Coordinates of C-alpha atoms in Angstrom, one line a residue:
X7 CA 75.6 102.2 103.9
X8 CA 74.0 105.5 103.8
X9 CA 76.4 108.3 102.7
X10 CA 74.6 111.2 104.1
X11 CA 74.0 114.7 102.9
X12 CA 74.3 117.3 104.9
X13 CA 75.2 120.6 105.3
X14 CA 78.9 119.4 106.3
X15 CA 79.0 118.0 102.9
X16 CA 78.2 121.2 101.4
X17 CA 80.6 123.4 103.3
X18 CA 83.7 120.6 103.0
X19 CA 82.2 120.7 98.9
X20 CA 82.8 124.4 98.6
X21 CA 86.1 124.3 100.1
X22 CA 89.2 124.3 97.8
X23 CA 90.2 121.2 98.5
X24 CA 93.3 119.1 97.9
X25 CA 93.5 116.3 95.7
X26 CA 93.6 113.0 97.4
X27 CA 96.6 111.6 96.0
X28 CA 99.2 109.9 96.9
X29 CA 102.0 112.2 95.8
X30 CA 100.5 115.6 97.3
X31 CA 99.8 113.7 100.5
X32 CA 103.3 112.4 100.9
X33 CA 104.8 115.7 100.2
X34 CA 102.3 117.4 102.6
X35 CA 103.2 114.6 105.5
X36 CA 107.5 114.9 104.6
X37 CA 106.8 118.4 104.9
X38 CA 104.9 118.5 108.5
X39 CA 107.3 116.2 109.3
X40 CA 110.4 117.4 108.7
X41 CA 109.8 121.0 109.5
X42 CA 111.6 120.9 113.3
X43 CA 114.7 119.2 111.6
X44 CA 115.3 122.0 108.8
X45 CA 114.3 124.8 111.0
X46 CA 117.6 125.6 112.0
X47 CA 119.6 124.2 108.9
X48 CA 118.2 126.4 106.3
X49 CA 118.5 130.1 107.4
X50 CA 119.3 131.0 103.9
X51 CA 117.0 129.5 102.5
X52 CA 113.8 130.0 104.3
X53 CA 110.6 131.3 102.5
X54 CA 108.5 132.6 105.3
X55 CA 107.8 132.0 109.1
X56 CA 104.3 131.8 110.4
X57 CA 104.5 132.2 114.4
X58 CA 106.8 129.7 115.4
X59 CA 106.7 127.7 111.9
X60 CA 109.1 127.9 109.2
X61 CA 108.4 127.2 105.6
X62 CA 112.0 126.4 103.5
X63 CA 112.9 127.1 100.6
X64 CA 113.3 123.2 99.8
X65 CA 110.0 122.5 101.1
X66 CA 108.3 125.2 98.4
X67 CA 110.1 123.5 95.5
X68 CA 108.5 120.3 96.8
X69 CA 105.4 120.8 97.0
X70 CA 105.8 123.1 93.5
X71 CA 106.6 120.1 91.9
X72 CA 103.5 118.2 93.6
X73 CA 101.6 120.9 92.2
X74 CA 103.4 120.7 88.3
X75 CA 104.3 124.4 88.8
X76 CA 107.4 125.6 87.3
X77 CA 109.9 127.1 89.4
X78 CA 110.6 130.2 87.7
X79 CA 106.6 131.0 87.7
X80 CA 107.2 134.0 90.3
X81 CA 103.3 134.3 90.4
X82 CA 102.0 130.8 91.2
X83 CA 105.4 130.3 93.8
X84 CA 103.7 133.2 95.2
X85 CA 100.3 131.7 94.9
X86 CA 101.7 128.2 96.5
X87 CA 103.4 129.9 99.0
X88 CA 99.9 131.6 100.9
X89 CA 98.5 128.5 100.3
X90 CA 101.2 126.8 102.6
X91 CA 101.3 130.1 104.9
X92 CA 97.0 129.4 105.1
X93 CA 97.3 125.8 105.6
X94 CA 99.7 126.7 109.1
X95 CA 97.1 129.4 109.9
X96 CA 94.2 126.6 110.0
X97 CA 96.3 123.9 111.1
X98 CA 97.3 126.4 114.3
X99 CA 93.5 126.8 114.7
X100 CA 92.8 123.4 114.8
X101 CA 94.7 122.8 117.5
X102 CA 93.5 126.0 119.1
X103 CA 89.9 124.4 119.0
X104 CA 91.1 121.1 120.0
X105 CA 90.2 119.5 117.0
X106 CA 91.5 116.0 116.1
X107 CA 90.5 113.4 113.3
X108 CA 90.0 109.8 114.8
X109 CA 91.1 106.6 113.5
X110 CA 87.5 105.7 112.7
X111 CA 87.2 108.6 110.5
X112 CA 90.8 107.9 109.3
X113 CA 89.7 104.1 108.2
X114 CA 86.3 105.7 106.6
X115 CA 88.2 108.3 104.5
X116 CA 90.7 105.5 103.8
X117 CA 87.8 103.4 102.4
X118 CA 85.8 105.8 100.1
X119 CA 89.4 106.9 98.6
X120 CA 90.2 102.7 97.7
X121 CA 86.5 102.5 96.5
X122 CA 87.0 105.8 94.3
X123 CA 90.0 104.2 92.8
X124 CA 88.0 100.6 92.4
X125 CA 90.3 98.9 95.0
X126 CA 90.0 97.6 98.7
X127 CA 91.6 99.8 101.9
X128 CA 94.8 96.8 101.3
X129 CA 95.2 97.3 97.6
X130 CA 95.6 101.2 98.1
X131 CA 98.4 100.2 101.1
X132 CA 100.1 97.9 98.3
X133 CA 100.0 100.9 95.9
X134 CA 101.6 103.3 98.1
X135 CA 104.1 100.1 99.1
X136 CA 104.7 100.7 95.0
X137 CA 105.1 103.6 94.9
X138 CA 107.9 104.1 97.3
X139 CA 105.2 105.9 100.2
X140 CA 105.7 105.0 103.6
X141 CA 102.0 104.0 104.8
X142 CA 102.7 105.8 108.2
X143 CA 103.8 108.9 106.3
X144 CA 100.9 108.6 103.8
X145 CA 97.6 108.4 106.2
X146 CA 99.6 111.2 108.7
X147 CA 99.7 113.4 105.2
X148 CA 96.0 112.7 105.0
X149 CA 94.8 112.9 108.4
X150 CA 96.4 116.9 108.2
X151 CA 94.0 117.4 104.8
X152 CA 91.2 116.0 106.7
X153 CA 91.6 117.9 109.4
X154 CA 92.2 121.4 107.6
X155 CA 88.9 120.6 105.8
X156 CA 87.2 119.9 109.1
X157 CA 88.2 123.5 110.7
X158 CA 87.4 125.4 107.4
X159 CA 83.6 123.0 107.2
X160 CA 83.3 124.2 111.1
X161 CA 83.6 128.0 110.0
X162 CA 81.1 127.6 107.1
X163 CA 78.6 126.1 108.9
X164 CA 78.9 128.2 111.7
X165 CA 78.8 131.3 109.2
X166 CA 76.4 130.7 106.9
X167 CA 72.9 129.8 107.0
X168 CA 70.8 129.5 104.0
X169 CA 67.1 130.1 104.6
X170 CA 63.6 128.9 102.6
X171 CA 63.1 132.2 101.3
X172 CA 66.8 132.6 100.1
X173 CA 66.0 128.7 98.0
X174 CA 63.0 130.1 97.0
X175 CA 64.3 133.5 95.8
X176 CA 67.1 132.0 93.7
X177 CA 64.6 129.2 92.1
X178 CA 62.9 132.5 90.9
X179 CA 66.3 134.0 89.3
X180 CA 67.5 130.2 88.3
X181 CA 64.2 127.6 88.1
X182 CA 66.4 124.9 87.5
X183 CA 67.9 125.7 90.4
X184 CA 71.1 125.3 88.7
X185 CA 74.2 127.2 89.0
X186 CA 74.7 129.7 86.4
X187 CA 78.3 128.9 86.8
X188 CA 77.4 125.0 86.9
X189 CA 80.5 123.2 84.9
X190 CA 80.8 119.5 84.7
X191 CA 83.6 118.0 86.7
X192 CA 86.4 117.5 83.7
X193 CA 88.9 114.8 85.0
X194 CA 91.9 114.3 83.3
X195 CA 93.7 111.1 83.3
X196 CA 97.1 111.1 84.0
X197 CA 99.4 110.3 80.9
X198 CA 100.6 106.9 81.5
X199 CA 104.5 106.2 82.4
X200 CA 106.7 105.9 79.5
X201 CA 107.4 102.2 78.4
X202 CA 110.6 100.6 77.6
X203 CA 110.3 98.4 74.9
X204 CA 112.5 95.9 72.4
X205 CA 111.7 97.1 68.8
X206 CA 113.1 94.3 65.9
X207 CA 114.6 96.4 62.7
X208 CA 114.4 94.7 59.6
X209 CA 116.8 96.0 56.3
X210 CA 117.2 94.2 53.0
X211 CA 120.5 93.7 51.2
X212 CA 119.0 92.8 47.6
X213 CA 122.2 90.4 46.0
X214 CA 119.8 89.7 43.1
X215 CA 116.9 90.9 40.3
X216 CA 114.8 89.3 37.9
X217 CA 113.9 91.5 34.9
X218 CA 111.1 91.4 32.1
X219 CA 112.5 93.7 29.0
X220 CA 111.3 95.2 25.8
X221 CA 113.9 96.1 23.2
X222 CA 113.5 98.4 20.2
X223 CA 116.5 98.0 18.0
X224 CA 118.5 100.6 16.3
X225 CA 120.8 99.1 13.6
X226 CA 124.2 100.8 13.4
X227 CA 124.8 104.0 11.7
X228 CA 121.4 104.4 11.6
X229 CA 119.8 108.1 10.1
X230 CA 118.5 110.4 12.6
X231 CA 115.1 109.9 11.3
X232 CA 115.3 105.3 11.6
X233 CA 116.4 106.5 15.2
X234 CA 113.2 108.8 15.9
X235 CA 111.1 106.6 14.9
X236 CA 112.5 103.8 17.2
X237 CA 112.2 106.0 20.1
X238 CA 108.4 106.7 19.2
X239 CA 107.6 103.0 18.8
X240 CA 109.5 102.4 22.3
X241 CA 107.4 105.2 23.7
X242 CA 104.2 103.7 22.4
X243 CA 105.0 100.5 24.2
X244 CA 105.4 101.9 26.9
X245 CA 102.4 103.9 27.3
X246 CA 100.5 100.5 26.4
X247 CA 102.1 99.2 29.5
X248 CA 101.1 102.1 31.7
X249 CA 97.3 101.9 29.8
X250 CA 96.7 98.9 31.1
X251 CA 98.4 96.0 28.8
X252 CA 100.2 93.4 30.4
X253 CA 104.3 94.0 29.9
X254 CA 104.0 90.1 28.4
X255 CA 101.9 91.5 25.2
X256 CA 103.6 94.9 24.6
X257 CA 106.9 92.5 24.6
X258 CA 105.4 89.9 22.2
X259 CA 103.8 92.7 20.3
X260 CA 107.0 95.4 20.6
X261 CA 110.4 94.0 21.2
X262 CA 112.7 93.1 18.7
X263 CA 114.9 90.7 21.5
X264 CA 114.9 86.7 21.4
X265 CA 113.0 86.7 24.6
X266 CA 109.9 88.1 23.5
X267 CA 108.2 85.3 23.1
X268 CA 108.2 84.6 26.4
X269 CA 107.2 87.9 27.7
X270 CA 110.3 89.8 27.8
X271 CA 111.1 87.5 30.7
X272 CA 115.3 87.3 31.9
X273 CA 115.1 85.8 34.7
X274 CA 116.8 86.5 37.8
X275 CA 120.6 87.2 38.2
X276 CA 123.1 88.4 40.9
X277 CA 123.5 92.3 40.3
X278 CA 127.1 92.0 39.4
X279 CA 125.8 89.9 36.3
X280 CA 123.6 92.1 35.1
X281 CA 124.9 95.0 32.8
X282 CA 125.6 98.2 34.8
X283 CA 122.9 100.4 32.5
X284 CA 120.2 97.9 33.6
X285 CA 121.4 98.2 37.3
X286 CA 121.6 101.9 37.1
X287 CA 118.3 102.9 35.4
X288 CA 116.0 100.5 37.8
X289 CA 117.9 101.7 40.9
X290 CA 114.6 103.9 41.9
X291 CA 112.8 101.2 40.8
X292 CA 110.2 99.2 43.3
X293 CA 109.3 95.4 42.2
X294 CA 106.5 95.2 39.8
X295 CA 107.3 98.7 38.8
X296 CA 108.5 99.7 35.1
X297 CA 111.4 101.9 34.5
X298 CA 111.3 104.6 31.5
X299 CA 112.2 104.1 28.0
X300 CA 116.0 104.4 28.2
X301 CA 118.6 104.6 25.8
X302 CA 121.6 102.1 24.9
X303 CA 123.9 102.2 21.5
X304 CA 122.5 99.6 20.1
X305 CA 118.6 100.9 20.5
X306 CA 115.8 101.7 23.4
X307 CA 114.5 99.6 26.2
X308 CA 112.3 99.2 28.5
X309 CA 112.4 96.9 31.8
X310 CA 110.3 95.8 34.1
X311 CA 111.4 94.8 38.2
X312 CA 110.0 91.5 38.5
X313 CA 111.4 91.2 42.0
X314 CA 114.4 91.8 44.0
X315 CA 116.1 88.8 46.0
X316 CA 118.7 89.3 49.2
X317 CA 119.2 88.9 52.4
X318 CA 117.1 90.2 55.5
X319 CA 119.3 91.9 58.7
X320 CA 117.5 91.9 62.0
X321 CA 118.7 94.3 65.2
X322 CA 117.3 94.9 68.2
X323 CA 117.3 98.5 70.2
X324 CA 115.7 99.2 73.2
X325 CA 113.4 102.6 72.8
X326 CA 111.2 104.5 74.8
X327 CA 107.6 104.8 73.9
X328 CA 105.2 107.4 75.3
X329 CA 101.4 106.6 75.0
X330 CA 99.3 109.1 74.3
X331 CA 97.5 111.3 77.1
X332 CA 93.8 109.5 77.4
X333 CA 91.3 111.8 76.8
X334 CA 89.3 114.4 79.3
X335 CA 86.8 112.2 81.1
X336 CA 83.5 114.6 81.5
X337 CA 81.5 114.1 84.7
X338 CA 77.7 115.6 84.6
X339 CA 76.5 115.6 88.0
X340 CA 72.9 113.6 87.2
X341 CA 71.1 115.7 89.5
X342 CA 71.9 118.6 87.6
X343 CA 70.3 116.7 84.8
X344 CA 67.5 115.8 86.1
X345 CA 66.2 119.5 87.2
X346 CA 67.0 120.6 83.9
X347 CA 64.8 117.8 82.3
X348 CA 61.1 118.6 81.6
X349 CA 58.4 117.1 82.5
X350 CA 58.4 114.9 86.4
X351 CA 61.5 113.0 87.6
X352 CA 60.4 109.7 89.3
X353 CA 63.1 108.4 91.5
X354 CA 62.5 105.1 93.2
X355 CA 63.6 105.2 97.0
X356 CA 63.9 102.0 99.3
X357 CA 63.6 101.8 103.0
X358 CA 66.2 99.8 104.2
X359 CA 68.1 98.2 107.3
X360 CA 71.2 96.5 107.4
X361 CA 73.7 94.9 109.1
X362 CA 77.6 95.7 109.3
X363 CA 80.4 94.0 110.4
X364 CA 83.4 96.7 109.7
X365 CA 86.7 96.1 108.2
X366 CA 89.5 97.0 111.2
X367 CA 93.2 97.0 111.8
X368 CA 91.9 94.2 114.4
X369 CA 89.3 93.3 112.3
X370 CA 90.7 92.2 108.5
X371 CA 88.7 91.8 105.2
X372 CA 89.0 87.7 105.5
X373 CA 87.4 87.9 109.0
X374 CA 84.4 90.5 108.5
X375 CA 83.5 88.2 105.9
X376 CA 83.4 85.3 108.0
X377 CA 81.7 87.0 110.9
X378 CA 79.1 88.1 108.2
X379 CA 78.3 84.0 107.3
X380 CA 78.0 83.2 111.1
X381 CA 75.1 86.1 111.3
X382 CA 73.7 85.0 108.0
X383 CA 73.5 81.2 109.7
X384 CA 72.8 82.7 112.9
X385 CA 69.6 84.7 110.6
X386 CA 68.6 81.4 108.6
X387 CA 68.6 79.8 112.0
X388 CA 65.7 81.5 113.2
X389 CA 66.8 85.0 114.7
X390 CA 65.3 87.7 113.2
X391 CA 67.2 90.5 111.7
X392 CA 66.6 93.6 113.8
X393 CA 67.9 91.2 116.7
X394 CA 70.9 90.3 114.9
X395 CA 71.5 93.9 114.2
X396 CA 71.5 94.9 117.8
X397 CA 73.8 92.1 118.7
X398 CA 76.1 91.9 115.7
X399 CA 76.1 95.4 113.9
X400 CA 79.3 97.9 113.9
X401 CA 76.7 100.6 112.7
X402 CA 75.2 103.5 114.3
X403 CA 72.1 102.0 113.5
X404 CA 72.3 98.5 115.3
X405 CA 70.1 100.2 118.0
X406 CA 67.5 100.2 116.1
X407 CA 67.4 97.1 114.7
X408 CA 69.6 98.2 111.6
X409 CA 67.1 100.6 109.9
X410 CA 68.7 103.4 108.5
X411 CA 65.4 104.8 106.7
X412 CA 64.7 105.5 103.0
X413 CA 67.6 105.9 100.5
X414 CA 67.7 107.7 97.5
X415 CA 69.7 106.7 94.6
X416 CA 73.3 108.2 94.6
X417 CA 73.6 108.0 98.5
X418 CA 74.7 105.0 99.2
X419 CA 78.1 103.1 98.6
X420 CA 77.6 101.9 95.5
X421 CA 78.2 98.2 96.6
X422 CA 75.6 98.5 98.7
X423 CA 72.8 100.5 96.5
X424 CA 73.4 97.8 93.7
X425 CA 72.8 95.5 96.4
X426 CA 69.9 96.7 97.3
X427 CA 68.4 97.7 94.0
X428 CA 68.6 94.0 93.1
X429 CA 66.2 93.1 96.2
X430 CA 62.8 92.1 96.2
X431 CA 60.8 93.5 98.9
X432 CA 61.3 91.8 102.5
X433 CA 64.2 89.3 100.9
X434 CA 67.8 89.2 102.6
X435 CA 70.7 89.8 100.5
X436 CA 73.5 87.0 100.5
X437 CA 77.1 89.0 102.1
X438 CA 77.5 92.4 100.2
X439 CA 81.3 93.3 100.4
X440 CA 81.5 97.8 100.4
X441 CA 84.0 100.3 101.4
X442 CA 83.3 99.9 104.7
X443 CA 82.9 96.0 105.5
X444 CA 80.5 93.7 104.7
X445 CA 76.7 94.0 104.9
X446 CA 73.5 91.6 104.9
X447 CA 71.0 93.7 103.4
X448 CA 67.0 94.0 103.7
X449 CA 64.1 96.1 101.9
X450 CA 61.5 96.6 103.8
X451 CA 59.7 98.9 101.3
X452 CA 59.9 101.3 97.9
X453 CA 58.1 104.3 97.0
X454 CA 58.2 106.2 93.6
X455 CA 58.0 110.1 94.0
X456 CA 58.8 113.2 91.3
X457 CA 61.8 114.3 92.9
X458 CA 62.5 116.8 90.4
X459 CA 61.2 120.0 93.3
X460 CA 63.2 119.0 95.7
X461 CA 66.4 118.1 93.4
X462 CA 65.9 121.9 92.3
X463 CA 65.9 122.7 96.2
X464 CA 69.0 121.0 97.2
X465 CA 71.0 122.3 94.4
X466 CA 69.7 125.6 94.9
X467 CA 70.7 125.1 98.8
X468 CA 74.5 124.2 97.2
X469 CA 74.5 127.1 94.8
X470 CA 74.3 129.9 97.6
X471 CA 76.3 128.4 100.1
X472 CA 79.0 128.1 97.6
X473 CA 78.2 131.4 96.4
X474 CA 79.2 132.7 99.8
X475 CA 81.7 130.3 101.3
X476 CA 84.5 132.1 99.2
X477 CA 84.1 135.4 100.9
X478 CA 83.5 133.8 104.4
X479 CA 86.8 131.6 104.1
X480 CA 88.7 134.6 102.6
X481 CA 87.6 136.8 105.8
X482 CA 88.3 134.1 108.6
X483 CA 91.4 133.9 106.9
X484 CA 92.2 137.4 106.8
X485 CA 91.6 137.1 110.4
X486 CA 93.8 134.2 111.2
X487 CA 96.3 136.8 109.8
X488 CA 95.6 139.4 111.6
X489 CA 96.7 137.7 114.7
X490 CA 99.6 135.6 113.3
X491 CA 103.1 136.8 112.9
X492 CA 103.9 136.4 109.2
X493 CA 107.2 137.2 107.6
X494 CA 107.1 136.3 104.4
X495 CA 110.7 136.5 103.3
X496 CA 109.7 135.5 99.2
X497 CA 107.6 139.0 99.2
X498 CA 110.0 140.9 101.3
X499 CA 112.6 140.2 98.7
X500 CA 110.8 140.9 95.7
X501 CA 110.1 144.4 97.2
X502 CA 113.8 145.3 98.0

């Protein structure tokens, strides 16, 4: 289904909207909703009345923790504060103008925020369910966001009008047509929930050792200079060993003990059988490891750890493990790309008509789709689409035999253009499931066009009107009040 661009888009794009989520929107809803019940419960703690409105103190913190502010950030409470004061102002205006959001639109917006989140209108319901959100509370929340965003897209387009010659003027200044103040969309993911998890510690209790050993003897009463020259031959074993030499030769080549023969090998041993110089001098010592040439009263030696035998102690703690943040996800907007490319940009456009049978409350997921088959049969049984449109189709376009004219790339659901892409000319998809129901599908023709002058038009178009939708919102808000009682009791304070 066509997502259409239009100027609305533009003006609702240059708005500073509010995030779509879950948590803002419930604290938005509690807050319109419990407004009459505090109004007369909090007169200490009341942050500012607009007309007959009060904003609490309780209902600040709120929505200052929706918006990760800290509480003792005295510039952005005062910064979250106008916003809320604003958000009155244009919700007091919407009613003024008699503007109200219908459940059709409600079930649309409902649909592109499941399909933004890759999940179906009754997944999203599920994941508020989760998340503690009252469903009621939750589309109330977002019906108010949609509707502020309505009376601020009425006062753009009502206010500004971009011409030809203003496009043509700024493709002069900016031949892209690009923004110099373009930035790609950087989304960062929230940092998942910390995880509770079972960890199993391991420790070692060694009980017993096995030793290889080289021993240099020193007879008693030996001279000073039969003792020096002991230690040198010790010391040259050992730097044999740390050469390269297996500890087996230096010991059949060095040591005077009864084990050299075999390597200097001793076996293994509880620790308590061992002598306590042996114990104390490979304390540091990791298996396969040799200690230093050490000295005893009846010579040197030298030992290596063979290995280390005990027993293995297992105990399990619960701890909490924080994953890191996932990275910054970076969003180019390709038809920024695309004007900034050189040379022509050939975009393929199909002319298309459809069929829609529309997800309801009345009407659920598991029925669309079987209303869908019986016009598929009904199609295969001889009726020809543009009658079944007019019969069968919830879309605008059913009058016309389901043709909603050519579609460019990037405009439709994205259900539906992948659909469609897939489509030979004049063939009928099979059921195509999108945000807003499910869809036969037929394309009736394809043309191939350079795009790139026009691509440079629209976003030319989108760069003014953004360029002066800030000053036009501030102003009609500056109006608003103008005419509005506002006692802001935050700045009032401050001043005293």
């Amino acid at each position: 289904m066509r997502k259409h661009v239009t100027l609305r888009q533009l003006a609702l794009k240059a708005l500073p909207l509010m995030l779509l989520a879950l948590p803002m929107t419930l604290v938005q809803a509690q807050t319109k909703g419990a407004r009459a019940a505090q109004q007369g419960q909090f007169a200490d703690g009341i942050a500012a009345i607009v007309g007959t409105e009060v904003i609490t103190m309780r209902q600040l913190q709120e929505r200052m923790a929706a918006n990760r502010v800290a509480g003792n950030d005295r510039r952005a409470q005062d910064q979250v504060l106008q916003g809320m004061i604003d958000e009155l102002l244009v919700e007091d205006e919407a009613q003024r103008l008699g503007l109200q959001i219908s459940d059709g639109r409600m079930q649309q917006v409902i649909a592109e925020i499941a399909a933004n989140n890759n999940m179906t209108p009754e997944q999203l319901r599920e994941a508020a369910r989760q998340h503690g959100i009252d469903w009621t509370t939750y589309v109330e929340g977002l019906r108010n966001q949609v509707l502020l965003d309505e009376v601020r897209g009425q006062i753009l387009m009502s206010r500004i009008h971009v011409t030809p010659a203003d496009v043509e003027a700024y493709i002069k200044q900016n031949p892209t047509g690009v923004s110099p103040n373009y930035r790609p969309q950087v989304i960062q993911p929230e940092a998942p929930p910390p995880e509770k998890r079972i960890v199993v510690e391991q420790s070692f209790e060694p009980k017993a050792i096995a030793f290889q050993h080289i021993y240099i003897r020193v007879p008693d009463n030996s001279s000073e200079e039969v003792v020096e020259a002991a230690r040198k031959r010790a010391n040259e074993a050992l730097q044999k060993i740390r050469g390269g030499t297996s500890f087996e030769a230096v010991a059949r080549e060095y040591s005077n003990a009864p084990e050299a023969a075999e390597g200097g090998n001793l076996g293994i041993r509880l620790f308590e059988d061992w002598p306590k110089l042996f114990v104390d001098q490979t304390r540091n010592v990791r298996d396969g490891r040799v200690s230093g040439v050490f000295r005893a009263p009846n010579g040197f030696h030298i030992l290596k750890v063979v290995e280390r035998r005990g027993l293995i102690h297992e105990r399990q703690r619960e701890v909490v493990v924080q994953a890191p943040r996932p990275a910054p996800i970076v969003v180019h907007d390709p038809r920024v790309q695309a004007a900034q490319q050189e040379g022509p940009v050939e975009v393929t456009d199909s002319h298309v008509r459809h069929i829609l049978i529309r997800r309801t409350p009345i009407m659920t997921d598991e029925q669309a789709h079987e209303r869908i088959l019986q016009v598929q049969q009904a199609i295969q049984g001889g009726m020809s689409f543009s009658e079944a449109a007019e019969k069968y189709s919830d879309d605008s376009s059913a009058p016309i035999g389901g043709d909603i004219g050519w579609i460019t790339p990037g405009q439709a659901d994205p259900a539906f253009e992948k659909a469609a892409d897939s489509l030979q000319i004049g063939q009928i998809s099979e059921p195509v499931r999108s945000s807003f129901g499910w869809h036969l599908i037929e394309v009736m023709e394809r043309r191939t066009e350079d795009k790139q002058a026009s691509i440079r038009k629209s976003l030319a178009n989108e760069a003014i009107f953004e360029e002066r939708a800030a000053a036009v919102l501030e102003d009609w808000i500056e109006q608003l009040r103008g005419r509005t009682f506002i006692d802001n009791r935050l700045e009032q304070k401050r001043n005293r």
